[in-house]
Structure formats: C-alpha cells, structure tokens
PDB file of C-alpha atoms in Angstrom:
ATOM      1  CA  MET B  51       9.756  -3.264  -4.506  1.00 87.00           C
ATOM      2  CA  THR B  52      10.196   0.272  -3.136  1.00 93.00           C
ATOM      3  CA  GLU B  53       9.875   1.164   0.453  1.00 95.00           C
ATOM      4  CA  SER B  54       6.932   3.909   1.583  1.00 94.00           C
ATOM      5  CA  GLN B  55       6.078   5.764   4.559  1.00 96.00           C
ATOM      6  CA  ASN B  56       2.428   6.703   3.136  1.00 96.00           C
ATOM      7  CA  ILE B  57       0.415   5.175   0.211  1.00 96.00           C
ATOM      8  CA  GLU B  58      -3.189   6.459  -1.552  1.00 96.00           C
ATOM      9  CA  ILE B  59      -5.141   3.764  -3.627  1.00 96.00           C
ATOM     10  CA  ASN B  60      -7.790   5.335  -5.705  1.00 96.00           C
ATOM     11  CA  LEU B  61     -11.046   3.308  -5.402  1.00 97.00           C
ATOM     12  CA  ASP B  62     -12.843   5.208  -8.109  1.00 97.00           C
ATOM     13  CA  VAL B  63     -13.962   2.075  -8.798  1.00 96.00           C
ATOM     14  CA  VAL B  64     -16.001   1.362  -6.023  1.00 97.00           C
ATOM     15  CA  LYS B  65     -17.257   5.398  -6.003  1.00 97.00           C
ATOM     16  CA  GLU B  66     -16.053   8.280  -7.849  1.00 97.00           C
ATOM     17  CA  GLY B  67     -13.783   9.989  -5.456  1.00 97.00           C
ATOM     18  CA  LEU B  68     -13.153   7.840  -2.783  1.00 98.00           C
ATOM     19  CA  LYS B  69      -9.296   6.986  -2.068  1.00 98.00           C
ATOM     20  CA  LEU B  70      -7.895   5.024   1.036  1.00 97.00           C
ATOM     21  CA  TRP B  71      -4.717   6.382   2.969  1.00 98.00           C
ATOM     22  CA  ILE B  72      -2.201   3.980   4.224  1.00 98.00           C
ATOM     23  CA  ASP B  73       0.543   5.760   6.609  1.00 97.00           C
ATOM     24  CA  ALA B  74       2.548   3.119   8.372  1.00 97.00           C
ATOM     25  CA  ARG B  75       3.538   3.604  11.899  1.00 96.00           C
ATOM     26  CA  LYS B  76       7.190   2.439  11.215  1.00 96.00           C
ATOM     27  CA  GLY B  77       9.515   2.523   8.772  1.00 94.00           C
ATOM     28  CA  GLY B  78      10.686  -0.673   6.429  1.00 95.00           C
ATOM     29  CA  THR B  79       7.128  -2.061   6.591  1.00 96.00           C
ATOM     30  CA  LEU B  80       5.029  -0.574   3.748  1.00 97.00           C
ATOM     31  CA  PHE B  81       5.942  -1.369  -0.095  1.00 96.00           C
ATOM     32  CA  ASP B  82       5.113  -0.648  -3.328  1.00 94.00           C
ATOM     33  CA  ALA B  83       5.721  -3.592  -5.655  1.00 93.00           C
ATOM     34  CA  GLU B  84       4.610  -1.715  -8.866  1.00 90.00           C
ATOM     35  CA  ARG B  85       7.179  -3.209 -11.171  1.00 86.00           C
ATOM     36  CA  SER B  86       7.470  -6.541  -9.946  1.00 90.00           C
ATOM     37  CA  ALA B  87       3.657  -7.598  -8.755  1.00 92.00           C
ATOM     38  CA  ALA B  88       2.350  -8.310 -12.276  1.00 90.00           C
ATOM     39  CA  GLU B  89       5.060 -10.542 -12.903  1.00 92.00           C
ATOM     40  CA  TYR B  90       4.927 -12.538  -9.655  1.00 91.00           C
ATOM     41  CA  ASN B  91       1.556 -12.863  -9.665  1.00 94.00           C
ATOM     42  CA  GLU B  92       1.097 -10.681  -6.219  1.00 94.00           C
ATOM     43  CA  ALA B  93      -0.628  -7.558  -4.528  1.00 94.00           C
ATOM     44  CA  ARG B  94       0.781  -4.036  -5.926  1.00 93.00           C
ATOM     45  CA  PHE B  95       0.956  -3.065  -2.085  1.00 95.00           C
ATOM     46  CA  GLN B  96       2.737  -5.145   0.706  1.00 95.00           C
ATOM     47  CA  LEU B  97       2.096  -4.638   4.376  1.00 96.00           C
ATOM     48  CA  ARG B  98       4.422  -6.536   6.822  1.00 96.00           C
ATOM     49  CA  GLU B  99       2.816  -8.559   9.119  1.00 96.00           C
ATOM     50  CA  GLY B 100       2.347  -7.799  12.655  1.00 96.00           C
ATOM     51  CA  CYS B 101       2.822  -4.223  12.373  1.00 97.00           C
ATOM     52  CA  PHE B 102       0.892  -1.515  12.697  1.00 97.00           C
ATOM     53  CA  TYR B 103      -0.833   1.131  10.052  1.00 97.00           C
ATOM     54  CA  ASP B 104      -3.220   3.899  10.203  1.00 97.00           C
ATOM     55  CA  TYR B 105      -6.096   4.048   7.183  1.00 96.00           C
TER      56      TYR B 105
END
C-alpha cells in the first residue's frame, strides 16, 4: 500500500465529471492499495478507523 495525504476518486459511473476528493488531516492514515487490493479482495482506498478526513 502507498501512503497518501489526499486521493481523488473518479465517479463518472454515477455522473460524468463527478469526483470525490478525500484529504487526510493526519499523515499515515490514508492509503492507496492499487497493487494489492484485487489480489486480497479488499477496497483500493484504505482509511484508518478513528481518524478524521475532509471530503
């Protein structure tokens, strides 16, 4: 997993041009598991429980 401070999720499947941005308020709490998510049947984006995020 790659640690990230913010991520952008493309939601074109819902409505063209729609995007969701998530910003972590504290480092080390937001991750992109692009490489391993499918292999382990997990969600690509991982948020740490009990932490705060801006959407």
